[in-house]
């Protein structure tokens, strides 16, 4: 069945997902592996169930009377209600509506879902917007991008993307070691056959579709044959998903309030001679076009990503503020300075978002895109660890040692906990839960993963800084300085 038939035929979708449909859709024969075991019931597995329950709750919000119009919109093609995240923004009002939808997703997840469905859907919007340029590679590839966006939006599918290549020997060219990167091993009448791997595909076991792109750097290394963009269902034959160790597990009753709910999972993908039908291929063997497209198709995801990071910073600031109050250090000058620094991060991100909307423009694909703010990616990577460090500094050793809910419920222990582990403003039970939030955000496996994510997911910061420098137009001020130094500099105050 082609993508067009999947939207218009008997398998036409009912539009925006709800939780029940989402959970049922994961039982599709996908090959998911965890700790040497193939997982046959992804939705019901204890390592995945809390995260899937959280995603299901979010999909249910799309149908709530209070949020229906914020989170969904009527499809102009079918009349279905589809996610605002998949909406093609043709006006500034459409763009700001996408931001309001993202606000809901990111607020409900405390800024912890870096690759939420609301984020990933915007990349499909970018792929659609880039359709005319993809058609210069092959005419049908532009049509494929249009059909793929419509297929995803009308079914409200959860998208994951596969970008990174295996860390084997980054100093070697894939031409010399073909198995070090994903590559096309065959083209036939049906499609292309790919073999290889992609690493760190966030959300893969919880998604419906995998979008493979990036690969632009291969062109610079004389390996254009490794440049390929396509999208496939997660349950495609030959695709194996290897999950990392789950985070947020709760041994001995110690709760992980964020880790248990918001662990998106990161996975290694193995493509064992996977057939990709031609109507799912978007770009082949054109590194220059891939480099151009990498910026273009992420215009909306960067915008929504800033909405998400702002919410994460707001969460860190709120927890840090309550930590300081709970132990009576909120009046200390150094603590107020730290909180002021964290507040400045929130305010700066507000300005980046406003700047993107103030400089919004119509693309050559006909959509309204936020103005580019590449400095935001550099800045966010620079301050991410500092934001976490401020929470650590304020909570200090108290973050490490807090009683569990079972400790609090033990009659023999509770008098000692009430006497020695309460706070200035909070009883022991509320204080322990607050400090456990801080632990989840900053110290445990989930917190460490989130911190690493903030540093790496925007790409290499050195490369981003270099690109920022090269793209910055200095021509006017350079000309003025050159004119200034082209003449003798006269000393002042000598009557000259």
CSV table of C-alpha atoms in Angstrom, one decimal:
chain,number,residue,atom,x,y,z
A,1,UNK,CA,0.0,0.0,0.0
A,2,UNK,CA,1.4,3.4,-0.9
A,3,UNK,CA,1.4,6.3,1.5
A,4,UNK,CA,-1.4,8.1,-0.5
A,5,UNK,CA,-3.6,4.9,-0.3
A,6,UNK,CA,-2.9,4.7,3.4
A,7,UNK,CA,-4.6,8.1,3.9
A,8,UNK,CA,-7.4,8.0,1.3
A,9,UNK,CA,-8.2,4.3,1.2
A,10,UNK,CA,-10.0,1.9,3.6
A,11,UNK,CA,-7.1,2.3,6.1
A,12,UNK,CA,-7.8,6.1,6.4
A,13,UNK,CA,-7.1,7.3,9.9
A,14,UNK,CA,-9.4,8.8,12.5
A,15,UNK,CA,-7.0,11.6,13.1
A,16,UNK,CA,-5.5,12.7,16.4
A,17,UNK,CA,-4.5,9.9,18.6
A,18,UNK,CA,-5.9,9.1,22.0
A,19,UNK,CA,-4.2,7.1,24.7
A,20,UNK,CA,-6.0,3.8,24.0
A,21,UNK,CA,-5.3,3.9,20.3
A,22,UNK,CA,-1.7,4.8,20.9
A,23,UNK,CA,-1.1,1.8,23.3
A,24,UNK,CA,-2.8,-0.6,21.0
A,25,UNK,CA,-0.8,0.6,18.0
A,26,UNK,CA,2.5,-0.5,19.6
A,27,UNK,CA,1.5,-4.1,19.3
A,28,UNK,CA,2.7,-4.3,15.7
A,29,UNK,CA,5.4,-6.9,15.7
A,30,UNK,CA,8.3,-4.5,16.1
A,31,UNK,CA,11.6,-6.0,17.0
A,32,UNK,CA,12.7,-4.4,20.3
A,33,UNK,CA,15.5,-5.7,22.4
A,34,UNK,CA,16.4,-4.9,26.0
A,35,UNK,CA,19.1,-6.6,28.0
A,36,UNK,CA,19.4,-9.6,25.7
A,37,UNK,CA,15.7,-10.2,25.5
A,38,UNK,CA,13.3,-9.5,22.7
A,39,UNK,CA,10.3,-7.6,24.1
A,40,UNK,CA,7.1,-8.9,22.7
A,41,UNK,CA,4.8,-6.6,24.7
A,42,UNK,CA,6.3,-3.1,24.5
A,43,UNK,CA,3.4,-1.3,26.1
A,44,UNK,CA,3.1,-3.7,29.0
A,45,UNK,CA,6.8,-4.2,29.8
A,46,UNK,CA,7.7,-2.7,33.2
A,47,UNK,CA,10.7,-0.9,31.8
A,48,UNK,CA,8.6,1.0,29.3
A,49,UNK,CA,5.0,1.1,30.8
A,50,UNK,CA,5.4,4.3,32.8
A,51,UNK,CA,6.8,6.3,29.9
A,52,UNK,CA,4.1,4.9,27.6
A,53,UNK,CA,1.4,5.7,30.1
A,54,UNK,CA,2.7,9.3,30.2
A,55,UNK,CA,2.6,9.6,26.4
A,56,UNK,CA,-0.9,8.1,26.4
A,57,UNK,CA,-2.1,10.7,28.9
A,58,UNK,CA,-0.7,13.5,26.6
A,59,UNK,CA,-2.6,12.1,23.6
A,60,UNK,CA,-5.8,12.0,25.7
A,61,UNK,CA,-5.3,15.7,26.3
A,62,UNK,CA,-5.8,16.3,22.6
A,63,UNK,CA,-9.4,15.3,23.0
A,64,UNK,CA,-10.2,17.2,26.3
A,65,UNK,CA,-12.7,20.1,25.8
A,66,UNK,CA,-10.3,22.6,27.4
A,67,UNK,CA,-7.3,21.8,25.1
A,68,UNK,CA,-8.9,20.3,21.9
A,69,UNK,CA,-8.6,23.5,19.9
A,70,UNK,CA,-5.2,24.3,21.3
A,71,UNK,CA,-3.7,20.9,20.5
A,72,UNK,CA,-5.6,20.0,17.3
A,73,UNK,CA,-6.9,21.6,14.1
A,74,UNK,CA,-9.2,20.4,11.3
A,75,UNK,CA,-7.3,18.9,8.4
A,76,UNK,CA,-8.1,20.8,5.1
A,77,UNK,CA,-7.9,17.5,3.2
A,78,UNK,CA,-10.0,15.1,5.2
A,79,UNK,CA,-11.7,17.1,7.9
A,80,UNK,CA,-10.0,15.0,10.6
A,81,UNK,CA,-8.8,16.7,13.7
A,82,UNK,CA,-5.0,16.5,13.4
A,83,UNK,CA,-2.2,17.6,15.8
A,84,UNK,CA,-1.2,21.2,15.7
A,85,UNK,CA,2.3,20.0,15.6
A,86,UNK,CA,1.7,18.6,12.1
A,87,UNK,CA,-0.1,21.7,10.9
A,88,UNK,CA,1.5,23.5,8.0
A,89,UNK,CA,1.9,27.1,9.2
A,90,UNK,CA,0.8,29.4,6.4
A,91,UNK,CA,0.2,32.5,8.6
A,92,UNK,CA,1.9,34.0,11.6
A,93,UNK,CA,-1.2,33.0,13.6
A,94,UNK,CA,-0.6,29.4,12.5
A,95,UNK,CA,3.0,29.7,13.8
A,96,UNK,CA,2.0,31.0,17.2
A,97,UNK,CA,-0.7,28.4,17.4
A,98,UNK,CA,2.0,25.7,17.0
A,99,UNK,CA,3.9,27.4,19.9
A,100,UNK,CA,0.8,27.3,22.1
A,101,UNK,CA,0.4,23.6,21.4
A,102,UNK,CA,4.1,23.0,22.2
A,103,UNK,CA,3.6,25.0,25.5
A,104,UNK,CA,1.0,22.3,26.6
A,105,UNK,CA,3.2,19.4,25.7
A,106,UNK,CA,6.3,20.9,27.3
A,107,UNK,CA,4.6,22.2,30.4
A,108,UNK,CA,2.9,18.8,31.0
A,109,UNK,CA,6.3,17.1,30.8
A,110,UNK,CA,8.2,19.7,32.8
A,111,UNK,CA,10.5,20.2,29.8
A,112,UNK,CA,11.9,16.7,30.1
A,113,UNK,CA,10.7,15.3,26.8
A,114,UNK,CA,13.4,16.4,24.3
A,115,UNK,CA,12.0,14.3,21.5
A,116,UNK,CA,8.3,14.6,22.2
A,117,UNK,CA,5.8,13.9,19.4
A,118,UNK,CA,5.2,17.6,19.3
A,119,UNK,CA,8.9,18.2,18.6
A,120,UNK,CA,9.3,15.5,16.0
A,121,UNK,CA,6.2,16.3,14.0
A,122,UNK,CA,7.7,19.7,13.1
A,123,UNK,CA,10.5,17.9,11.3
A,124,UNK,CA,8.0,16.4,9.0
A,125,UNK,CA,6.7,19.9,8.4
A,126,UNK,CA,10.2,20.9,7.5
A,127,UNK,CA,10.5,17.9,5.1
A,128,UNK,CA,7.3,19.1,3.4
A,129,UNK,CA,8.6,22.6,3.1
A,130,UNK,CA,11.8,21.4,1.5
A,131,UNK,CA,9.9,19.4,-1.2
A,132,UNK,CA,10.8,21.6,-4.1
A,133,UNK,CA,14.5,21.3,-3.4
A,134,UNK,CA,14.2,17.5,-2.9
A,135,UNK,CA,12.6,17.3,-6.3
A,136,UNK,CA,15.9,18.6,-7.8
A,137,UNK,CA,17.4,15.3,-6.6
A,138,UNK,CA,14.7,13.3,-8.3
A,139,UNK,CA,11.2,14.7,-9.2
A,140,UNK,CA,9.4,12.0,-7.3
A,141,UNK,CA,11.2,12.7,-4.0
A,142,UNK,CA,9.4,16.0,-3.6
A,143,UNK,CA,6.0,14.2,-4.0
A,144,UNK,CA,7.2,11.6,-1.5
A,145,UNK,CA,7.8,14.3,1.1
A,146,UNK,CA,4.3,15.7,0.6
A,147,UNK,CA,2.7,12.3,0.9
A,148,UNK,CA,4.8,11.3,3.9
A,149,UNK,CA,3.8,14.5,5.8
A,150,UNK,CA,0.1,13.9,5.0
A,151,UNK,CA,0.4,10.2,6.1
A,152,UNK,CA,2.0,11.1,9.4
A,153,UNK,CA,-0.4,13.9,10.2
A,154,UNK,CA,-3.7,12.1,9.2
A,155,UNK,CA,-2.7,9.1,11.4
A,156,UNK,CA,-1.1,11.3,14.1
A,157,UNK,CA,1.9,8.9,14.1
A,158,UNK,CA,4.8,9.2,16.5
A,159,UNK,CA,8.0,10.0,14.6
A,160,UNK,CA,11.6,9.3,15.7
A,161,UNK,CA,14.7,10.3,13.8
A,162,UNK,CA,17.9,8.4,13.2
A,163,UNK,CA,20.9,10.7,12.7
A,164,UNK,CA,24.2,9.5,14.3
A,165,UNK,CA,26.5,6.9,12.9
A,166,UNK,CA,28.2,4.1,15.0
A,167,UNK,CA,31.2,5.2,17.0
A,168,UNK,CA,33.7,2.8,15.6
A,169,UNK,CA,36.5,4.7,14.0
A,170,UNK,CA,35.5,8.3,13.2
A,171,UNK,CA,39.0,8.9,11.8
A,172,UNK,CA,38.4,6.5,8.9
A,173,UNK,CA,36.3,7.0,5.8
A,174,UNK,CA,33.2,4.8,5.4
A,175,UNK,CA,34.5,4.1,1.9
A,176,UNK,CA,37.3,2.1,3.4
A,177,UNK,CA,35.0,0.5,6.0
A,178,UNK,CA,31.5,0.3,4.5
A,179,UNK,CA,30.0,-1.4,7.6
A,180,UNK,CA,30.8,1.7,9.7
A,181,UNK,CA,27.8,3.6,8.3
A,182,UNK,CA,24.4,3.0,6.9
A,183,UNK,CA,24.5,2.5,3.1
A,184,UNK,CA,22.4,1.6,0.1
A,185,UNK,CA,23.5,-1.9,-1.1
A,186,UNK,CA,20.9,-2.3,-3.8
A,187,UNK,CA,18.4,-0.3,-5.9
A,188,UNK,CA,15.6,-2.3,-7.6
A,189,UNK,CA,12.1,-1.7,-9.0
A,190,UNK,CA,10.6,-1.8,-5.6
A,191,UNK,CA,12.9,0.5,-3.7
A,192,UNK,CA,16.3,0.6,-2.1
A,193,UNK,CA,17.9,-1.9,0.3
A,194,UNK,CA,19.9,-0.5,3.2
A,195,UNK,CA,22.4,-2.1,5.5
A,196,UNK,CA,24.1,-0.7,8.5
A,197,UNK,CA,23.3,1.0,11.8
A,198,UNK,CA,22.3,4.3,13.4
A,199,UNK,CA,22.9,5.2,17.0
A,200,UNK,CA,21.0,7.0,19.7
A,201,UNK,CA,17.6,7.2,18.1
A,202,UNK,CA,15.5,8.7,20.9
A,203,UNK,CA,11.9,7.4,21.2
A,204,UNK,CA,12.4,4.5,18.8
A,205,UNK,CA,10.6,1.8,20.7
A,206,UNK,CA,7.7,4.1,21.4
A,207,UNK,CA,7.4,5.5,17.9
A,208,UNK,CA,5.6,4.4,14.7
A,209,UNK,CA,8.0,5.7,12.1
A,210,UNK,CA,11.7,6.3,11.8
A,211,UNK,CA,13.0,9.2,9.7
A,212,UNK,CA,16.6,8.7,8.6
A,213,UNK,CA,18.4,11.8,7.4
A,214,UNK,CA,21.5,14.0,8.1
A,215,UNK,CA,24.5,12.1,6.5
A,216,UNK,CA,25.7,15.4,4.9
A,217,UNK,CA,29.2,15.1,6.3
A,218,UNK,CA,29.9,12.0,4.2
A,219,UNK,CA,30.0,14.1,1.1
A,220,UNK,CA,32.9,16.0,2.5
A,221,UNK,CA,34.7,12.7,3.0
A,222,UNK,CA,34.3,11.5,-0.5
A,223,UNK,CA,31.4,9.2,0.4
A,224,UNK,CA,28.3,10.5,-1.5
A,225,UNK,CA,27.0,6.9,-1.8
A,226,UNK,CA,26.3,7.0,1.9
A,227,UNK,CA,24.0,10.0,1.7
A,228,UNK,CA,20.4,8.8,2.0
A,229,UNK,CA,17.1,10.1,3.5
A,230,UNK,CA,14.1,7.9,4.0
A,231,UNK,CA,11.2,7.1,6.3
A,232,UNK,CA,10.1,3.6,7.4
A,233,UNK,CA,7.7,2.0,9.9
A,234,UNK,CA,9.2,0.8,13.1
A,235,UNK,CA,8.0,-2.7,12.5
A,236,UNK,CA,9.7,-3.0,9.1
A,237,UNK,CA,11.2,-6.4,8.5
A,238,UNK,CA,15.0,-6.4,9.2
A,239,UNK,CA,14.9,-3.4,11.5
A,240,UNK,CA,16.2,-4.3,15.0
A,241,UNK,CA,15.9,-1.8,17.9
A,242,UNK,CA,18.4,-2.2,20.8
A,243,UNK,CA,17.5,-0.2,23.9
A,244,UNK,CA,19.8,1.2,26.5
A,245,UNK,CA,19.4,0.6,30.2
A,246,UNK,CA,16.1,2.0,31.3
A,247,UNK,CA,16.3,5.0,33.7
A,248,UNK,CA,14.0,5.9,36.6
A,249,UNK,CA,13.6,2.4,37.9
A,250,UNK,CA,12.5,2.3,41.5
A,251,UNK,CA,14.3,-0.4,43.5
A,252,UNK,CA,13.5,-0.6,47.2
A,253,UNK,CA,10.6,1.8,46.9
A,254,UNK,CA,12.7,4.9,46.1
A,255,UNK,CA,10.6,7.0,43.8
A,256,UNK,CA,12.0,8.7,40.7
A,257,UNK,CA,9.2,11.1,39.9
A,258,UNK,CA,10.7,12.4,36.6
A,259,UNK,CA,12.8,9.5,35.5
A,260,UNK,CA,10.0,6.9,35.7
A,261,UNK,CA,7.6,9.0,33.7
A,262,UNK,CA,9.8,10.8,31.1
A,263,UNK,CA,12.5,8.3,30.1
A,264,UNK,CA,12.1,8.6,26.3
A,265,UNK,CA,14.6,5.7,25.7
A,266,UNK,CA,17.5,5.9,23.3
A,267,UNK,CA,18.2,3.1,21.0
A,268,UNK,CA,20.6,1.7,18.5
A,269,UNK,CA,19.1,0.7,15.1
A,270,UNK,CA,20.4,-2.2,13.1
A,271,UNK,CA,19.3,-2.3,9.4
A,272,UNK,CA,19.7,-5.9,8.3
A,273,UNK,CA,19.2,-5.5,4.5
A,274,UNK,CA,16.0,-3.4,5.0
A,275,UNK,CA,13.8,-2.7,1.9
A,276,UNK,CA,12.7,0.9,1.7
A,277,UNK,CA,9.9,1.4,-0.9
A,278,UNK,CA,10.6,4.2,-3.5
A,279,UNK,CA,7.7,6.3,-2.2
A,280,UNK,CA,9.5,6.5,1.2
A,281,UNK,CA,12.8,7.8,-0.2
A,282,UNK,CA,13.5,11.5,-0.1
A,283,UNK,CA,17.1,12.1,-1.1
A,284,UNK,CA,19.9,10.0,-2.5
A,285,UNK,CA,23.7,10.6,-3.0
A,286,UNK,CA,23.6,14.4,-2.8
A,287,UNK,CA,25.7,15.7,0.1
A,288,UNK,CA,25.3,19.4,-0.8
A,289,UNK,CA,21.5,19.1,-0.8
A,290,UNK,CA,21.6,17.2,2.4
A,291,UNK,CA,23.6,20.0,4.1
A,292,UNK,CA,21.2,22.6,2.9
A,293,UNK,CA,18.2,20.5,4.0
A,294,UNK,CA,19.5,19.8,7.4
A,295,UNK,CA,19.1,23.5,8.3
A,296,UNK,CA,15.9,24.0,6.4
A,297,UNK,CA,13.8,21.1,7.7
A,298,UNK,CA,14.7,21.9,11.3
A,299,UNK,CA,13.5,25.5,11.3
A,300,UNK,CA,10.3,24.6,13.3
A,301,UNK,CA,11.9,21.9,15.5
A,302,UNK,CA,14.5,24.4,16.7
A,303,UNK,CA,11.6,26.8,17.6
A,304,UNK,CA,9.7,24.1,19.5
A,305,UNK,CA,12.9,22.9,21.0
A,306,UNK,CA,13.4,26.3,22.6
A,307,UNK,CA,9.9,26.1,24.0
A,308,UNK,CA,10.9,22.8,25.6
A,309,UNK,CA,14.2,24.1,27.0
A,310,UNK,CA,12.5,27.1,28.4
A,311,UNK,CA,10.2,24.8,30.4
A,312,UNK,CA,13.1,22.8,31.6
A,313,UNK,CA,14.9,25.9,32.8
A,314,UNK,CA,11.7,27.1,34.5
A,315,UNK,CA,11.5,23.7,36.3
A,316,UNK,CA,15.1,23.9,37.4
A,317,UNK,CA,14.6,27.5,38.7
A,318,UNK,CA,11.4,26.5,40.6
A,319,UNK,CA,13.1,23.5,42.3
A,320,UNK,CA,16.2,25.5,43.1
A,321,UNK,CA,14.0,28.3,44.7
A,322,UNK,CA,12.1,25.9,46.8
A,323,UNK,CA,15.3,24.1,47.9
A,324,UNK,CA,16.7,27.4,49.1
A,325,UNK,CA,13.6,28.3,51.0
A,326,UNK,CA,13.2,24.8,52.5
A,327,UNK,CA,16.7,25.0,54.2
A,328,UNK,CA,16.7,28.7,55.0
A,329,UNK,CA,19.4,29.8,52.6
A,330,UNK,CA,17.2,31.9,50.2
A,331,UNK,CA,18.4,35.1,52.0
A,332,UNK,CA,22.0,34.4,51.4
A,333,UNK,CA,23.6,36.7,48.9
A,334,UNK,CA,25.5,34.0,47.0
A,335,UNK,CA,22.3,31.9,46.7
A,336,UNK,CA,20.3,34.8,45.4
A,337,UNK,CA,23.0,35.5,42.9
A,338,UNK,CA,22.8,31.9,41.7
A,339,UNK,CA,19.0,32.1,41.4
A,340,UNK,CA,19.3,35.4,39.6
A,341,UNK,CA,21.7,33.7,37.1
A,342,UNK,CA,19.3,30.9,36.5
A,343,UNK,CA,16.5,33.4,36.1
A,344,UNK,CA,18.5,35.2,33.4
A,345,UNK,CA,18.7,32.0,31.4
A,346,UNK,CA,14.8,31.8,31.4
A,347,UNK,CA,14.5,35.4,30.3
A,348,UNK,CA,17.1,35.1,27.6
A,349,UNK,CA,15.3,32.1,26.1
A,350,UNK,CA,12.1,34.1,26.1
A,351,UNK,CA,13.9,36.7,24.0
A,352,UNK,CA,15.1,34.0,21.5
A,353,UNK,CA,11.5,32.8,21.1
A,354,UNK,CA,10.2,36.3,20.6
A,355,UNK,CA,13.0,37.1,18.1
A,356,UNK,CA,12.1,34.0,16.1
A,357,UNK,CA,8.5,35.1,15.8
A,358,UNK,CA,9.4,38.8,15.2
A,359,UNK,CA,11.6,37.8,12.2
A,360,UNK,CA,9.2,35.1,10.9
A,361,UNK,CA,9.3,34.8,7.1
A,362,UNK,CA,7.7,33.0,4.2
A,363,UNK,CA,9.9,30.2,2.8
A,364,UNK,CA,10.2,29.3,-0.8
A,365,UNK,CA,8.1,26.3,0.1
A,366,UNK,CA,5.2,28.6,1.0
A,367,UNK,CA,5.2,28.2,4.8
A,368,UNK,CA,5.8,30.7,7.6
A,369,UNK,CA,9.0,29.8,9.4
A,370,UNK,CA,10.4,31.4,12.6
A,371,UNK,CA,13.5,33.5,11.9
A,372,UNK,CA,16.8,31.6,12.5
A,373,UNK,CA,18.4,32.0,15.9
A,374,UNK,CA,21.6,29.9,15.6
A,375,UNK,CA,23.2,31.6,18.5
A,376,UNK,CA,20.5,30.1,20.7
A,377,UNK,CA,21.9,26.6,20.1
A,378,UNK,CA,25.4,27.7,21.0
A,379,UNK,CA,24.2,29.5,24.1
A,380,UNK,CA,21.9,26.7,25.3
A,381,UNK,CA,24.8,24.2,25.1
A,382,UNK,CA,27.0,26.6,27.0
A,383,UNK,CA,24.7,27.2,29.9
A,384,UNK,CA,23.0,23.7,30.2
A,385,UNK,CA,25.5,22.2,32.7
A,386,UNK,CA,25.7,25.5,34.6
A,387,UNK,CA,21.9,25.5,35.1
A,388,UNK,CA,22.1,22.0,36.7
A,389,UNK,CA,25.1,23.0,38.8
A,390,UNK,CA,23.2,25.8,40.4
A,391,UNK,CA,20.5,23.3,41.6
A,392,UNK,CA,23.3,21.0,42.9
A,393,UNK,CA,25.1,23.9,44.7
A,394,UNK,CA,21.9,25.0,46.5
A,395,UNK,CA,20.7,21.5,47.5
A,396,UNK,CA,24.3,20.3,48.2
A,397,UNK,CA,24.6,17.1,50.2
A,398,UNK,CA,20.9,17.1,51.1
A,399,UNK,CA,20.1,15.9,47.6
A,400,UNK,CA,22.0,12.7,48.2
A,401,UNK,CA,20.3,11.6,51.4
A,402,UNK,CA,16.5,11.7,51.7
A,403,UNK,CA,14.1,9.1,53.1
A,404,UNK,CA,11.9,7.1,50.8
A,405,UNK,CA,8.1,6.9,51.0
A,406,UNK,CA,8.5,3.5,52.8
A,407,UNK,CA,10.8,5.2,55.3
A,408,UNK,CA,8.3,7.9,55.9
A,409,UNK,CA,5.6,5.2,56.5
A,410,UNK,CA,7.7,3.2,59.0
A,411,UNK,CA,6.4,4.0,62.6
A,412,UNK,CA,9.8,3.2,64.1
A,413,UNK,CA,11.6,5.7,61.9
A,414,UNK,CA,9.1,8.5,61.5
A,415,UNK,CA,9.8,10.3,64.9
A,416,UNK,CA,13.5,10.6,63.9
A,417,UNK,CA,12.6,11.8,60.4
A,418,UNK,CA,10.3,14.4,61.8
A,419,UNK,CA,12.9,15.6,64.3
A,420,UNK,CA,16.0,15.6,62.1
A,421,UNK,CA,15.1,15.7,58.5
A,422,UNK,CA,12.4,18.4,58.2
A,423,UNK,CA,13.1,21.7,56.6
A,424,UNK,CA,12.7,25.3,57.7
A,425,UNK,CA,9.4,25.7,55.7
A,426,UNK,CA,8.5,22.1,54.9
A,427,UNK,CA,7.7,19.0,56.9
A,428,UNK,CA,9.9,16.0,56.3
A,429,UNK,CA,7.6,14.3,53.8
A,430,UNK,CA,7.4,17.3,51.5
A,431,UNK,CA,11.0,18.2,51.9
A,432,UNK,CA,12.1,14.6,50.9
A,433,UNK,CA,9.9,14.7,47.8
A,434,UNK,CA,11.3,18.1,46.8
A,435,UNK,CA,14.9,16.9,47.2
A,436,UNK,CA,14.1,13.7,45.3
A,437,UNK,CA,12.9,15.9,42.4
A,438,UNK,CA,16.3,17.6,42.6
A,439,UNK,CA,18.0,14.2,42.6
A,440,UNK,CA,16.1,13.2,39.5
A,441,UNK,CA,16.9,16.4,37.7
A,442,UNK,CA,20.6,16.6,38.5
A,443,UNK,CA,22.2,13.4,39.9
A,444,UNK,CA,20.7,10.0,39.1
A,445,UNK,CA,20.9,8.3,35.8
A,446,UNK,CA,18.0,10.1,34.3
A,447,UNK,CA,19.3,13.5,35.4
A,448,UNK,CA,22.8,12.8,34.0
A,449,UNK,CA,21.2,11.6,30.7
A,450,UNK,CA,19.2,14.9,30.5
A,451,UNK,CA,22.3,17.0,31.2
A,452,UNK,CA,24.2,15.1,28.5
A,453,UNK,CA,21.3,15.5,26.1
A,454,UNK,CA,21.4,19.2,26.4
A,455,UNK,CA,25.0,19.3,25.5
A,456,UNK,CA,25.0,17.0,22.5
A,457,UNK,CA,21.6,17.1,20.9
A,458,UNK,CA,22.1,20.5,19.2
A,459,UNK,CA,25.2,19.1,17.4
A,460,UNK,CA,28.9,19.8,17.9
A,461,UNK,CA,29.2,23.1,19.7
A,462,UNK,CA,32.6,23.8,18.1
A,463,UNK,CA,31.1,23.3,14.6
A,464,UNK,CA,28.1,25.5,15.6
A,465,UNK,CA,30.3,28.3,16.8
A,466,UNK,CA,32.4,28.1,13.6
A,467,UNK,CA,29.2,28.1,11.4
A,468,UNK,CA,27.9,31.1,13.4
A,469,UNK,CA,31.1,33.0,12.8
A,470,UNK,CA,31.1,32.2,9.0
A,471,UNK,CA,27.4,33.1,8.5
A,472,UNK,CA,27.6,36.4,10.4
A,473,UNK,CA,27.6,39.3,8.1
A,474,UNK,CA,30.4,41.6,9.2
A,475,UNK,CA,31.0,43.3,5.9
A,476,UNK,CA,29.8,46.8,6.9
A,477,UNK,CA,31.8,47.1,10.2
A,478,UNK,CA,34.8,45.3,8.6
A,479,UNK,CA,34.8,47.9,5.9
A,480,UNK,CA,34.7,50.8,8.4
A,481,UNK,CA,37.6,49.4,10.4
A,482,UNK,CA,39.6,48.8,7.3
A,483,UNK,CA,38.9,52.4,6.2
A,484,UNK,CA,39.9,53.6,9.6
A,485,UNK,CA,43.3,51.8,9.7
A,486,UNK,CA,44.0,52.8,6.0
A,487,UNK,CA,44.8,56.3,7.1
A,488,UNK,CA,47.3,57.6,9.6
A,489,UNK,CA,46.0,57.7,13.1
A,490,UNK,CA,46.5,61.3,14.4
A,491,UNK,CA,47.2,61.9,18.1
A,492,UNK,CA,44.6,64.1,19.8
A,493,UNK,CA,45.2,67.2,21.9
A,494,UNK,CA,48.2,68.6,20.0
A,495,UNK,CA,46.5,71.1,17.8
A,496,UNK,CA,46.8,68.8,14.8
